[in-house]
Amino acid sequence: MLPRVVILDRDGVINRDRDDYVKSAAQWEPEKGAIEAIAKLRALGCWVGIATNQSGLARGLFSSADLDAMHQKLRGLVRAHGHEINAIAHCFHLPDAGCLCRKPETGLLHQLQTAYGKSFVSRETCMVGDSHKDLLAAAAFGIPAVLVRTGKGRLTEKHQAIKNPVFDSLKHWVDSLA
Ligand SMILES: [Mg+2]
Ligand SMILES: [Zn+2]
């Protein structure tokens, strides 16, 4: 069934992840078919939000201007297909900061829900992630999630007892919807 709301993780789902962090717009490279997949979701009428952990900010690896530039690049690529991403929420804290936004906490999902303007209805919402943290955040928030094998996905699939549906990529999941 086509979800009304789709929440995407960023690194390893929309763009290629890097072990040394994606630190600039130049290093921000889309996964194959991901931009087209987001445009297709929007064309199908889905509200698309992004929830991304960006501890590299707190680590001083890049600035908020760099992060803005990455997200302008992402938004521009989707716009080139005639569509807009609805909202992007990021956590800039370190893992041990005890914040309530870094996934597997649910703060980013609450922020996106506020941007959406009403509750995410479980059966009409889906989160897409490549790491266990994404799946845990979705479960804690009470929405379904799928795992993709891009980014850390293959490791996640191997090392965690995942009960979520698994797809090769964001593109493969979107193509399965319609
Ligand atoms: Mg990821
Ligand atoms: Zn945070």
PDB file of C-alpha atoms and ligand atoms in Angstrom, residues 9-13 17 103 129-131 134 152, ligand 1:
ATOM      1  CA  ASP A   9      17.167   8.497   6.668  1.00  0.00           C
ATOM      2  CA  ARG A  10      19.765  10.420   4.642  1.00  0.00           C
ATOM      3  CA  ASP A  11      23.274   8.896   4.660  1.00  0.00           C
ATOM      4  CA  GLY A  12      23.276   5.398   3.184  1.00  0.00           C
ATOM      5  CA  VAL A  13      19.707   5.774   1.908  1.00  0.00           C
ATOM      6  CA  ASP A  17      27.652   7.091   3.186  1.00  0.00           C
ATOM      7  CA  LYS A 103      17.994   8.276  16.454  1.00  0.00           C
ATOM      8  CA  GLY A 129      16.680   3.398   6.854  1.00  0.00           C
ATOM      9  CA  ASP A 130      19.961   1.543   6.520  1.00  0.00           C
ATOM     10  CA  SER A 131      20.884   1.290  10.186  1.00  0.00           C
ATOM     11  CA  ASP A 134      16.487   4.058  12.097  1.00  0.00           C
ATOM     12  CA  LYS A 152      25.234   0.141   6.276  1.00  0.00           C
TER      13      LYS A 152
HETATM   14 MG    MG B   1      22.024   5.968   7.422  1.00  0.00          MG
END
